[in-house]
CSV table of C-alpha atoms and ligand atoms in Angstrom, one decimal:
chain,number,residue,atom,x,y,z
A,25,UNK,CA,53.2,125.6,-140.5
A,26,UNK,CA,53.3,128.0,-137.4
A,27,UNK,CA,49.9,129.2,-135.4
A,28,UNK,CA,51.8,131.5,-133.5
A,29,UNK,CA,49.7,134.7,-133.9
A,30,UNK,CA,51.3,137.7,-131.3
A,31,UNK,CA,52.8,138.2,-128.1
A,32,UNK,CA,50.8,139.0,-124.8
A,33,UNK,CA,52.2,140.5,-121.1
A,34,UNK,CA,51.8,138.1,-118.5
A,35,UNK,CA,51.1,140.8,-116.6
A,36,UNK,CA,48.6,143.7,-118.0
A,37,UNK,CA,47.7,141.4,-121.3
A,38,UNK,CA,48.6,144.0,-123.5
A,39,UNK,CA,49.4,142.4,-127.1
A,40,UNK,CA,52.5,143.0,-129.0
A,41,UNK,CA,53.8,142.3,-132.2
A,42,UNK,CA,55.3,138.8,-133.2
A,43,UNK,CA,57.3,140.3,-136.1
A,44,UNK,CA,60.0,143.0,-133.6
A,45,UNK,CA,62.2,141.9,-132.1
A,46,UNK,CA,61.5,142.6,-128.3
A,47,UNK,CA,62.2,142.2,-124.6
A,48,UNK,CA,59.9,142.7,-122.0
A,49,UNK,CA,56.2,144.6,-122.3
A,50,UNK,CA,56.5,148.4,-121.5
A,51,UNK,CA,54.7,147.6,-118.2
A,52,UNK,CA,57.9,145.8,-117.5
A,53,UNK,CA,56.9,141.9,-117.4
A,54,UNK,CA,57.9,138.9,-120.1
A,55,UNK,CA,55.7,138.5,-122.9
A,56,UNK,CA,54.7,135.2,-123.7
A,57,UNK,CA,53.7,133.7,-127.2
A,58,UNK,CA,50.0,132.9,-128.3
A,59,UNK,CA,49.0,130.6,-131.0
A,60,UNK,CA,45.2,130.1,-133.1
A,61,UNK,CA,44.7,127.0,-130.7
A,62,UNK,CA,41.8,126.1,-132.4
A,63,UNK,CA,43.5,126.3,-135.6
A,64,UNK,CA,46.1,123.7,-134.5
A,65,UNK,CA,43.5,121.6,-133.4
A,66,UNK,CA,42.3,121.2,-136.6
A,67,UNK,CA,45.1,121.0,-138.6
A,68,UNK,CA,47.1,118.5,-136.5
A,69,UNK,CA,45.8,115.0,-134.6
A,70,UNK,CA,48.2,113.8,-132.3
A,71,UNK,CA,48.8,110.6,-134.3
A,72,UNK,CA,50.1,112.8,-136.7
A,73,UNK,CA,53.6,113.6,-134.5
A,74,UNK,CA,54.3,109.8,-134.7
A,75,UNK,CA,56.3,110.3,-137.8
A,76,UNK,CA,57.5,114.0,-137.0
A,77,UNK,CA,61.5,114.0,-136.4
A,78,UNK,CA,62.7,113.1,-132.6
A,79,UNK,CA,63.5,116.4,-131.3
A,80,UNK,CA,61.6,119.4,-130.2
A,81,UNK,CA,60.5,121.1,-133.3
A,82,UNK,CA,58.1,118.0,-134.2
A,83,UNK,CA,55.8,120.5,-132.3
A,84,UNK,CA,56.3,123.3,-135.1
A,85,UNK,CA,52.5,124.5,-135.1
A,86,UNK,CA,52.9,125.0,-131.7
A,87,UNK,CA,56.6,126.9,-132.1
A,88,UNK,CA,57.2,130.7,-133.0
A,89,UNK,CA,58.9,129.7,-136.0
A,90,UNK,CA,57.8,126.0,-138.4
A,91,UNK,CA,59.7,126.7,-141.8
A,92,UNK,CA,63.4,124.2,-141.8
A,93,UNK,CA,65.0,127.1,-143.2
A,94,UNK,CA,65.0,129.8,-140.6
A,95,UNK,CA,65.4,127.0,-137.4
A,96,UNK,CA,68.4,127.0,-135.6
A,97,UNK,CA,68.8,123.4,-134.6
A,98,UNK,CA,71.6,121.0,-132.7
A,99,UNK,CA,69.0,118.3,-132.8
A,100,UNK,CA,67.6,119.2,-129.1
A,101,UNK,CA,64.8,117.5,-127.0
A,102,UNK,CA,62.8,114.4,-127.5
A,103,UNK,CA,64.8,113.1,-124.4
A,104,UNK,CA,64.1,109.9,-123.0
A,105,UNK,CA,62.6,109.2,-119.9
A,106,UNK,CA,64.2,106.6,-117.7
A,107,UNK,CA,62.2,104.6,-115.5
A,108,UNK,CA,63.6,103.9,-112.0
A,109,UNK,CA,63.0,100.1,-111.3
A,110,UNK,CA,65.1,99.6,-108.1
A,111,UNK,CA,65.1,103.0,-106.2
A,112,UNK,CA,61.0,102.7,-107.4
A,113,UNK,CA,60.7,99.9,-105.1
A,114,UNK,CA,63.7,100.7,-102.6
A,115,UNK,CA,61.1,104.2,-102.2
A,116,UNK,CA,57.5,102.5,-102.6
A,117,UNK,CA,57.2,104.4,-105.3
A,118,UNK,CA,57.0,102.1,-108.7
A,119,UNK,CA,56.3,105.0,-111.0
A,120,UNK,CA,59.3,106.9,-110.7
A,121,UNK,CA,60.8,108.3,-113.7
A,122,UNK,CA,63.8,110.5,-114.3
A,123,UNK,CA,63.4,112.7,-117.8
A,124,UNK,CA,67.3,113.0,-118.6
A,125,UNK,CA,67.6,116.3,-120.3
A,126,UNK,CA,71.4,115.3,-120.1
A,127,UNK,CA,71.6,114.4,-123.3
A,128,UNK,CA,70.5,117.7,-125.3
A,129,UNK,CA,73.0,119.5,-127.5
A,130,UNK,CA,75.5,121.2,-125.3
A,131,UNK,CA,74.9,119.2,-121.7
A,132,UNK,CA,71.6,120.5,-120.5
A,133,UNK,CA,67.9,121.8,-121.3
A,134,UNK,CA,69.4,124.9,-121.9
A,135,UNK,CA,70.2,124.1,-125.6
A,136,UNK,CA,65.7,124.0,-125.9
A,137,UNK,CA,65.4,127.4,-124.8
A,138,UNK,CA,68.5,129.0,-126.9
A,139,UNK,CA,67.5,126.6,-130.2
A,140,UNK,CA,63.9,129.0,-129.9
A,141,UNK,CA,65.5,132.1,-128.5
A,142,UNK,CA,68.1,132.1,-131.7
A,143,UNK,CA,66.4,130.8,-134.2
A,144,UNK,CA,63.7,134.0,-133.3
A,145,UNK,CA,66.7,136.6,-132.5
A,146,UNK,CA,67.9,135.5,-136.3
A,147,UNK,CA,64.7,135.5,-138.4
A,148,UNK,CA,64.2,139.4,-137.1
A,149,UNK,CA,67.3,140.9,-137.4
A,150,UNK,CA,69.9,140.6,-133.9
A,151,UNK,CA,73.0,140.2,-135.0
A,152,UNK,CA,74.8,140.4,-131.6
A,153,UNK,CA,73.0,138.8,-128.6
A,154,UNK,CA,74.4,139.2,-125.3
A,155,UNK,CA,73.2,136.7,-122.4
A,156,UNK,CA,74.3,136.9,-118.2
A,157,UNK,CA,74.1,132.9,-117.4
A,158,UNK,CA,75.0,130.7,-114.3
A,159,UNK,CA,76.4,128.5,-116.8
A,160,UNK,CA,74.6,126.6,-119.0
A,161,UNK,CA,72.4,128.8,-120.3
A,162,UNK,CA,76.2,130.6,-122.1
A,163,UNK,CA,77.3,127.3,-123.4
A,164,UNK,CA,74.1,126.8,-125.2
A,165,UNK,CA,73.9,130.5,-126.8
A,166,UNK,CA,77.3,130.2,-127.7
A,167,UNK,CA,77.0,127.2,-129.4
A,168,UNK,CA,73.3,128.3,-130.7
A,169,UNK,CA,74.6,131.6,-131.9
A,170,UNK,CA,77.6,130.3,-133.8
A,171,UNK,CA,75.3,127.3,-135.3
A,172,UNK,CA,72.8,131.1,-136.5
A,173,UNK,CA,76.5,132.7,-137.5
A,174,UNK,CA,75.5,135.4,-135.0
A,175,UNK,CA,78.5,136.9,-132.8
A,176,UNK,CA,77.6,136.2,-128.8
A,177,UNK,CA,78.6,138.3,-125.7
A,178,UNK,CA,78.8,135.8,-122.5
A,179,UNK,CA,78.8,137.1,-118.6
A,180,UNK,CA,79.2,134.7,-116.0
A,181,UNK,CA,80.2,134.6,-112.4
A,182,UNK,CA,83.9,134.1,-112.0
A,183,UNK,CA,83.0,130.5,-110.4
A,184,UNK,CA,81.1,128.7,-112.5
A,185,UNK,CA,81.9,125.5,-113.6
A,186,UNK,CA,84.9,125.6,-116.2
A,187,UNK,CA,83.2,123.2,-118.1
A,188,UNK,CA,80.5,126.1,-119.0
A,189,UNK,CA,83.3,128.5,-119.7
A,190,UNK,CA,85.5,126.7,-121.5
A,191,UNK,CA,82.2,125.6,-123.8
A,192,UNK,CA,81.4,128.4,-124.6
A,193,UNK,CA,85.1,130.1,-125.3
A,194,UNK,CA,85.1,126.9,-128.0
A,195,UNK,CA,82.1,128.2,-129.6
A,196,UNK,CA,83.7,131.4,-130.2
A,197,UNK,CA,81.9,133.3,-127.9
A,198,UNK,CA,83.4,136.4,-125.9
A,199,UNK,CA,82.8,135.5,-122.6
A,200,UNK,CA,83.4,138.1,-119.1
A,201,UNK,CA,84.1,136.8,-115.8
A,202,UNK,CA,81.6,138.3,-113.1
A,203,UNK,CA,83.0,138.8,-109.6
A,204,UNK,CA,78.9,138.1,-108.2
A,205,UNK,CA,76.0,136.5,-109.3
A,206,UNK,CA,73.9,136.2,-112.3
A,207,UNK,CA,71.8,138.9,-111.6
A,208,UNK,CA,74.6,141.0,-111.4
A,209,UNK,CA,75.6,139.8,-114.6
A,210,UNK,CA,72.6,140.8,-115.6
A,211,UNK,CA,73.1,144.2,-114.4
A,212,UNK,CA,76.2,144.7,-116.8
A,213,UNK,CA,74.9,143.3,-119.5
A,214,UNK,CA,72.2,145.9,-119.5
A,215,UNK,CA,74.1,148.9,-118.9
A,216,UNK,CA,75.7,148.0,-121.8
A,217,UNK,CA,73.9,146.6,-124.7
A,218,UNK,CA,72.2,149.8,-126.0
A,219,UNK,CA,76.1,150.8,-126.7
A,220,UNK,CA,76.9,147.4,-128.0
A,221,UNK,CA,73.9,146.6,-130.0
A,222,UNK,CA,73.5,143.5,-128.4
A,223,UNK,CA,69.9,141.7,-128.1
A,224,UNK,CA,69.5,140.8,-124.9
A,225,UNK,CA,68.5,136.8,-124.2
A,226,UNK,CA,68.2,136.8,-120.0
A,227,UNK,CA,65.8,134.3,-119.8
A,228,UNK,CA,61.8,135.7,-119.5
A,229,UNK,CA,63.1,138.9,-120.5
A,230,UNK,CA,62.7,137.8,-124.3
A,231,UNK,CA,60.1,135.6,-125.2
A,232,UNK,CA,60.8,132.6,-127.0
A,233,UNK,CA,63.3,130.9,-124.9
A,234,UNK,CA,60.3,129.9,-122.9
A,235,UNK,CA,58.8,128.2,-126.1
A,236,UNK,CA,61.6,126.2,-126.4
A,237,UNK,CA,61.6,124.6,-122.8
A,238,UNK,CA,57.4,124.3,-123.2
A,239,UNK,CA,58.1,121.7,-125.0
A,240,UNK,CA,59.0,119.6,-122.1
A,241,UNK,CA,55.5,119.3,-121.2
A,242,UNK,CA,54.4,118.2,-124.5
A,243,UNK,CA,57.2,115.4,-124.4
A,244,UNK,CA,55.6,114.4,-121.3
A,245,UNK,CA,52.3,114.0,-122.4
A,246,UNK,CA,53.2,112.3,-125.8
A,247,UNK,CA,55.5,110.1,-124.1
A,248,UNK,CA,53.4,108.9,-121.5
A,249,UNK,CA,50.7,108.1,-124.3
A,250,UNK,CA,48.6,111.8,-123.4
A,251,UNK,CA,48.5,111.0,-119.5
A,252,UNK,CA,50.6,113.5,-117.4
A,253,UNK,CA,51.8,112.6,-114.3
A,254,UNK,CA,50.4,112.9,-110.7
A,255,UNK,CA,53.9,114.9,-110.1
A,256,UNK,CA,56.7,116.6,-111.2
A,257,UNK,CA,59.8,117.8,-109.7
A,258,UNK,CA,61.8,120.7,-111.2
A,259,UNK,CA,64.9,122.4,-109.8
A,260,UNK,CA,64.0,125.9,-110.1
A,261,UNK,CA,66.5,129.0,-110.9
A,262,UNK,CA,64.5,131.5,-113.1
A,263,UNK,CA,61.4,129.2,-113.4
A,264,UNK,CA,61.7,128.8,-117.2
A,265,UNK,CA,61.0,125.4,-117.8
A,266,UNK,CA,58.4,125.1,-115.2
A,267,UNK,CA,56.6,127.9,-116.2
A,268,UNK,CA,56.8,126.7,-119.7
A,269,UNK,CA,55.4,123.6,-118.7
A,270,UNK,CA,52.3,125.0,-117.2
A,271,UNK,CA,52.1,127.3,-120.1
A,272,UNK,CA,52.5,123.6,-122.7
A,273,UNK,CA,49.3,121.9,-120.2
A,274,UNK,CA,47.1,124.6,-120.8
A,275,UNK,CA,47.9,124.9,-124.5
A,276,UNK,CA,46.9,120.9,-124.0
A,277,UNK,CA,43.7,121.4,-122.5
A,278,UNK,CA,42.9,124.3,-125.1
A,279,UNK,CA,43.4,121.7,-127.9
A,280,UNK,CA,41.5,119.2,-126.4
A,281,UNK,CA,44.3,116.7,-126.0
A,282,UNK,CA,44.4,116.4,-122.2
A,283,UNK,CA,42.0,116.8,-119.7
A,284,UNK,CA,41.9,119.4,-116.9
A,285,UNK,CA,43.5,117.3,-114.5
A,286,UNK,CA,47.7,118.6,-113.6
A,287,UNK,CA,50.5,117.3,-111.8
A,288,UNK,CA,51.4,118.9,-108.0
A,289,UNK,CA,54.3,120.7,-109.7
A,290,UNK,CA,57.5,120.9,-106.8
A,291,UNK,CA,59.7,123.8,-107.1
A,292,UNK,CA,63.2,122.8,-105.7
A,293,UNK,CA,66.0,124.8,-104.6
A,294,UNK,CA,68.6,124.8,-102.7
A,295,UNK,CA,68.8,125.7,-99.0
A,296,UNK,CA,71.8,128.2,-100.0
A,297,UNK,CA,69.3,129.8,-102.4
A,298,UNK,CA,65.6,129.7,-101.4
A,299,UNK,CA,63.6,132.5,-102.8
A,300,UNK,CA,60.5,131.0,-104.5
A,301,UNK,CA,60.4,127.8,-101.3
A,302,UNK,CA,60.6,130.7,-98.6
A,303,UNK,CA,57.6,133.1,-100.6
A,304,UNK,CA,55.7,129.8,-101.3
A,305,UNK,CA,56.0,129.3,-97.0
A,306,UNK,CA,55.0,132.8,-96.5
A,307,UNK,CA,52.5,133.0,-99.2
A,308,UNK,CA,53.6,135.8,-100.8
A,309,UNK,CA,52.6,136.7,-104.5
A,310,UNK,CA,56.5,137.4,-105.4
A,311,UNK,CA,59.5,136.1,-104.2
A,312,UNK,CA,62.1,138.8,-102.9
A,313,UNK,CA,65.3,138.5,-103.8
A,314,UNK,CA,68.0,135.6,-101.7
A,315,UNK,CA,70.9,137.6,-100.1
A,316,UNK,CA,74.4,136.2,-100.3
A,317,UNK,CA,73.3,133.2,-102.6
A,318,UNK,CA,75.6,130.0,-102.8
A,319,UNK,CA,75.2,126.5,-104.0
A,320,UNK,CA,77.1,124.2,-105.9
A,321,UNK,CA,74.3,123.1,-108.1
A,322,UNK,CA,74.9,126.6,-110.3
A,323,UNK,CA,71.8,126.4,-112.5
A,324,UNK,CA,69.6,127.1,-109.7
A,325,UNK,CA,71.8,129.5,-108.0
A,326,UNK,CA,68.9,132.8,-109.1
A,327,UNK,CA,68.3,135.2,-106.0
A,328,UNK,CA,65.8,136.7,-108.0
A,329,UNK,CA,63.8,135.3,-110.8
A,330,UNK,CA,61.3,137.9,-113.1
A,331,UNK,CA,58.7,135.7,-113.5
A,332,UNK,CA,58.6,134.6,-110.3
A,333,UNK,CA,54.6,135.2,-109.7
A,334,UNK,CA,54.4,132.8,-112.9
A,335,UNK,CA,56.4,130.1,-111.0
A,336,UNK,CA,54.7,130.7,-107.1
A,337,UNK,CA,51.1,130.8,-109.4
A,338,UNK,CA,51.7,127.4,-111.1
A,339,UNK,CA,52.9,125.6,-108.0
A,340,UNK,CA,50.3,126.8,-106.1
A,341,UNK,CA,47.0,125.6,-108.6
A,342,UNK,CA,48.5,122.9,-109.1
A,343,UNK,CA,48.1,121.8,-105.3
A,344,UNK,CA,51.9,121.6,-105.5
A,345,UNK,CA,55.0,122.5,-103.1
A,346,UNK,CA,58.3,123.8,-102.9
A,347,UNK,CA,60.9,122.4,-100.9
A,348,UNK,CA,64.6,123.8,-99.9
A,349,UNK,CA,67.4,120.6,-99.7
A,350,UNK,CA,71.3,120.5,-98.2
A,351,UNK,CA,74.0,120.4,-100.0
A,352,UNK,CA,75.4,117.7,-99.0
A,353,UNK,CA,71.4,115.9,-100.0
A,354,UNK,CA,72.1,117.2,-103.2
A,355,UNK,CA,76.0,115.5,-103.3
A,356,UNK,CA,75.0,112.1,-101.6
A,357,UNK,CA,71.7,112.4,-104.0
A,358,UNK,CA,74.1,112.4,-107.0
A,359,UNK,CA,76.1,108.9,-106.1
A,360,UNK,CA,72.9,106.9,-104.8
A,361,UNK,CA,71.1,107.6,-108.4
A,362,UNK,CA,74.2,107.1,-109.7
A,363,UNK,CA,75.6,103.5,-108.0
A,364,UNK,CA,72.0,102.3,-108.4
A,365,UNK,CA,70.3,103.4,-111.7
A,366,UNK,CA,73.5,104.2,-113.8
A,367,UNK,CA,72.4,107.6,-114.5
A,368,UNK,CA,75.0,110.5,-113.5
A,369,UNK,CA,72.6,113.7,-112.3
A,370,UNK,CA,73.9,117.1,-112.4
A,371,UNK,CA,73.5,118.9,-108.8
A,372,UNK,CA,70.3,120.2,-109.8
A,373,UNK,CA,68.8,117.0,-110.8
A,374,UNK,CA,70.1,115.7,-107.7
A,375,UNK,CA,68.6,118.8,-105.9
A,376,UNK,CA,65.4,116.8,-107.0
A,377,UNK,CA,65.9,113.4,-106.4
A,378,UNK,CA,66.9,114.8,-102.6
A,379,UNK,CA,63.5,116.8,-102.5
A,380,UNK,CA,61.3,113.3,-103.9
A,381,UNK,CA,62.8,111.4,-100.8
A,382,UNK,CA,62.1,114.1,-98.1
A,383,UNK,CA,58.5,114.2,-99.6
A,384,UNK,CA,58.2,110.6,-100.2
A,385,UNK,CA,59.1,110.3,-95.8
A,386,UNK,CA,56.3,113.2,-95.5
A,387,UNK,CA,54.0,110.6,-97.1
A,388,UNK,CA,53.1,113.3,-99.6
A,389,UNK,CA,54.2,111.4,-102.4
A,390,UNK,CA,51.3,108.5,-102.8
A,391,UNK,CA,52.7,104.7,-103.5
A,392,UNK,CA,50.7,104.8,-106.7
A,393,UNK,CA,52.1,108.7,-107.7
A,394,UNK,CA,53.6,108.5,-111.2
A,395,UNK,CA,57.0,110.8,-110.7
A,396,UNK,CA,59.1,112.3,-112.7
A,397,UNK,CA,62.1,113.9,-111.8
A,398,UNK,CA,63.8,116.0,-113.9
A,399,UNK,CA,67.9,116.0,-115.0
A,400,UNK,CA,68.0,118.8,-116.4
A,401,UNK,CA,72.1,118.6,-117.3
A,402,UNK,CA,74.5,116.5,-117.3
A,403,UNK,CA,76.5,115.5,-114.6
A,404,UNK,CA,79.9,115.5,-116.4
A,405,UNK,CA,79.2,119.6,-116.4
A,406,UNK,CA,80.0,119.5,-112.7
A,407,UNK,CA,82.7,117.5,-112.6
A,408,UNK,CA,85.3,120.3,-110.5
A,409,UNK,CA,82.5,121.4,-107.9
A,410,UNK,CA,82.3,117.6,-107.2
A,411,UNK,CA,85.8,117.3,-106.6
A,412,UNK,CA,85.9,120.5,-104.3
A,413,UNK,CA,82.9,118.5,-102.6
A,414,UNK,CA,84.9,115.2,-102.1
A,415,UNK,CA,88.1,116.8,-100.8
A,416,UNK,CA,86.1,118.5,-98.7
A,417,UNK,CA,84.4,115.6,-97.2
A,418,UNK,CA,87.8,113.7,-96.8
A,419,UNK,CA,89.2,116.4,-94.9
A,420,UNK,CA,86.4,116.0,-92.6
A,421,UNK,CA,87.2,113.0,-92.0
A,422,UNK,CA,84.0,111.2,-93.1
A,423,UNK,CA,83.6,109.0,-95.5
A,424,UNK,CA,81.5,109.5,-98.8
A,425,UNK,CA,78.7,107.2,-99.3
A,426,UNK,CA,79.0,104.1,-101.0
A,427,UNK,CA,82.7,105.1,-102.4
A,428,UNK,CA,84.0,102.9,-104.2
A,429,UNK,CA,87.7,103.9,-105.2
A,430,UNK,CA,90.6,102.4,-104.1
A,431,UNK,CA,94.2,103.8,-104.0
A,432,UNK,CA,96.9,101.1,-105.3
A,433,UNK,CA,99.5,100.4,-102.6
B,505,PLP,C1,69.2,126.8,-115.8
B,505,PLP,C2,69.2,125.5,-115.1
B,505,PLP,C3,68.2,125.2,-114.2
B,505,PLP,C4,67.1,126.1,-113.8
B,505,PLP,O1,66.2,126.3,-114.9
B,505,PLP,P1,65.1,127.4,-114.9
B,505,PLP,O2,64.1,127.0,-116.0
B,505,PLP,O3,65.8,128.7,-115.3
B,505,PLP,O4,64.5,127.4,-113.6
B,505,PLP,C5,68.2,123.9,-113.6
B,505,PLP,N1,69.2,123.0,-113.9
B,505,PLP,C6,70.2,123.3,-114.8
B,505,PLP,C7,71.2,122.3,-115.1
B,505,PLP,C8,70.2,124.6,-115.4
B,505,PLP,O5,71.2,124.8,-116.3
């Protein structure tokens, strides 16, 4: 069963009802879910999830939603983590850890927010959900809404990856090409949807796709044996999952199953899309928006994210950082992960592993830090932006790192 009780603003606290189906609080800022914490507590030990199913609704008391009937599930979360033997030691780091959201439903972590967001949009009555996306985020509503039987209206920028496009054109979705960015898809979508009918699912701007990418942290916890890490690294577009996260540890601490202690949390972006690193260096309390964002890695390409005083508020108590990396980090990142631990980052992961070795030379990552680092797609998603990248360096002139190709005679 469910201890999810009502909504509350994360901005004025105002409450709001659990059972209508609603965007933001009138004041303008994303509601998030509240549960009877002390209810869960007593009703559920942590032994108990041991023989709870492997993917993110084993934490049903702690989800909007527990009965099997009304969930909308692909099978998402409960991804592994995958410890990092020989770039541990090449970085005098031995605890490094990469937690591969790569292999969710759909590609990416996405699928955990749109599993929630669906399964909630379904249970009180949308029946046409509309969603602007730098990618992923459409794949996994499309294939979400047609799993729910629910009809899904996609906007996009005109250059995202084709994987995400042609994704979500498979699951039946109507998708519209953007000529801008996500928040102008944003933009379009909301001029549009009273007409429409369409349930808005921008991410923060309902509540539950948040629920679904809390989750995260509870994986963390339960899969390091109820220890959390000293830090984690998280490519950040709109903040979701990091957020989430902070919003899962607390929930912890509430129950009793974790201490007070937290991990430095790292916001990572890209240098061609900085808002929440540049407002974390000028410590402002929002994060105005990027002008003329661009970076390959997509998923984090957000010039302005609505929760962003939830994202600059976690990094900050939890004496954590925010750190900007190249393009070309975040390319040559994605082949040394790959030709020595086997595992084939999307950009954004990447975007991480490039940030971890610029704080790892700062000496701000400790030799006995436990890291994770987190893949939060799969880099098969990418697989024309990496191309553009190669051709690109070859016409340079300079070599990629550590290729390994040959051209037959
Ligand atoms: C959406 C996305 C992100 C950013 O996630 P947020 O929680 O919105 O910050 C990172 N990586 C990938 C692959 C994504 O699709």
């Amino acid at each position: 069963m469910s201890f999810f009780t009502h909504l509350e603003c994360s901005k004025c606290g105002e409450s709001a009802s659990p059972t209508e189906l609603l965007n933001l609080c009138p004041c303008g800022f994303p509601l998030l879910a509240r549960y009877d914490l002390a209810g869960v507590a007593r009703a559920l030990k942590k032994t108990d999830l041991l023989d709870r199913p492997s993917h993110m609704w084993r934490y049903c008391e702690l989800m909007p939603v527990a009965d099997k009937q009304e969930i909308v599930t692909l099978g998402e979360g409960f991804t592994p983590l995958i410890r990092l033997d020989r770039l541990g030691r090449a970085y005098s780091t031995p605890g490094l850890i990469i937690k591969d959201e790569a292999v969710n439903p759909t590609g990416s972590f996405k699928a955990r927010g749109l599993s929630a967001a669906v399964t909630m949009a379904k249970k009180l009555g949308a029946t046409k959900l509309a969603i602007p996306t730098a990618g992923n985020a459409g794949g996994a509503l499309a294939a979400y809404g047609a799993q729910a039987g629910l009809e899904v209206f996609i906007y996009m920028p005109r250059d995202t990856p084709t994987a995400n496009r042609v994704e979500a054109e498979f699951c039946g979705a109507h998708v519209t090409l953007v000529d801008g960015l996500i928040n102008d898809a944003g933009m379009m979508i909301a001029d549009r949807k009273e007409r429409e009918g369409w349930f808005d699912v921008s991410t923060l701007k309902e509540p539950y796709r948040i629920e679904g990418k809390k989750t995260m942290g509870y994986e963390i916890a339960e899969q390091l044996g109820w220890k959390l890490p000293q830090v984690i690294f998280y490519p950040t577009g709109g903040g979701t999952g990091l957020i989430g996260m902070w919003k899962a540890f607390q929930e912890m601490e509430e129950m009793g199953w974790i201490g007070s202690e937290r991990p430095r949390m790292v916001s990572v972006q890209s240098e061609g899309c900085a808002p929440i690193v540049r407002a974390f260096e000028q410590g402002l309390e929002e994060a105005p928006a990027w002008e003329n964002a661009a970076t390959f890695a997509s998923g984090i390409r957000v010039p302005k994210a609505i929760g962003d005083f939830l994202i600059l508020r976690a990094v900050r108590e939890s004496g954590g950082t925010a750190v900007a990396v190249s393009e070309r980090d975040i390319f040559e990142a994605i082949r040394e992960v790959g030709c020595r631990e086997g595992v084939f980052l999307c950009p954004e992961g990447a975007a991480c592993w490039a940030a971890f070795k610029q704080l790892q030379a700062r000496s701000w990552i400790k030799p006995d830090d436990q890291v994770i680092i987190y893949n939060t797609g799969a880099g098969h998603k990418y697989i024309d932006s990496l191309l553009t990248f190669e051709r690109r360096w070859i016409s340079e002139s300079i070599s990629p790192p550590n290729s390994r190709s040959t051209q037959a005679q």
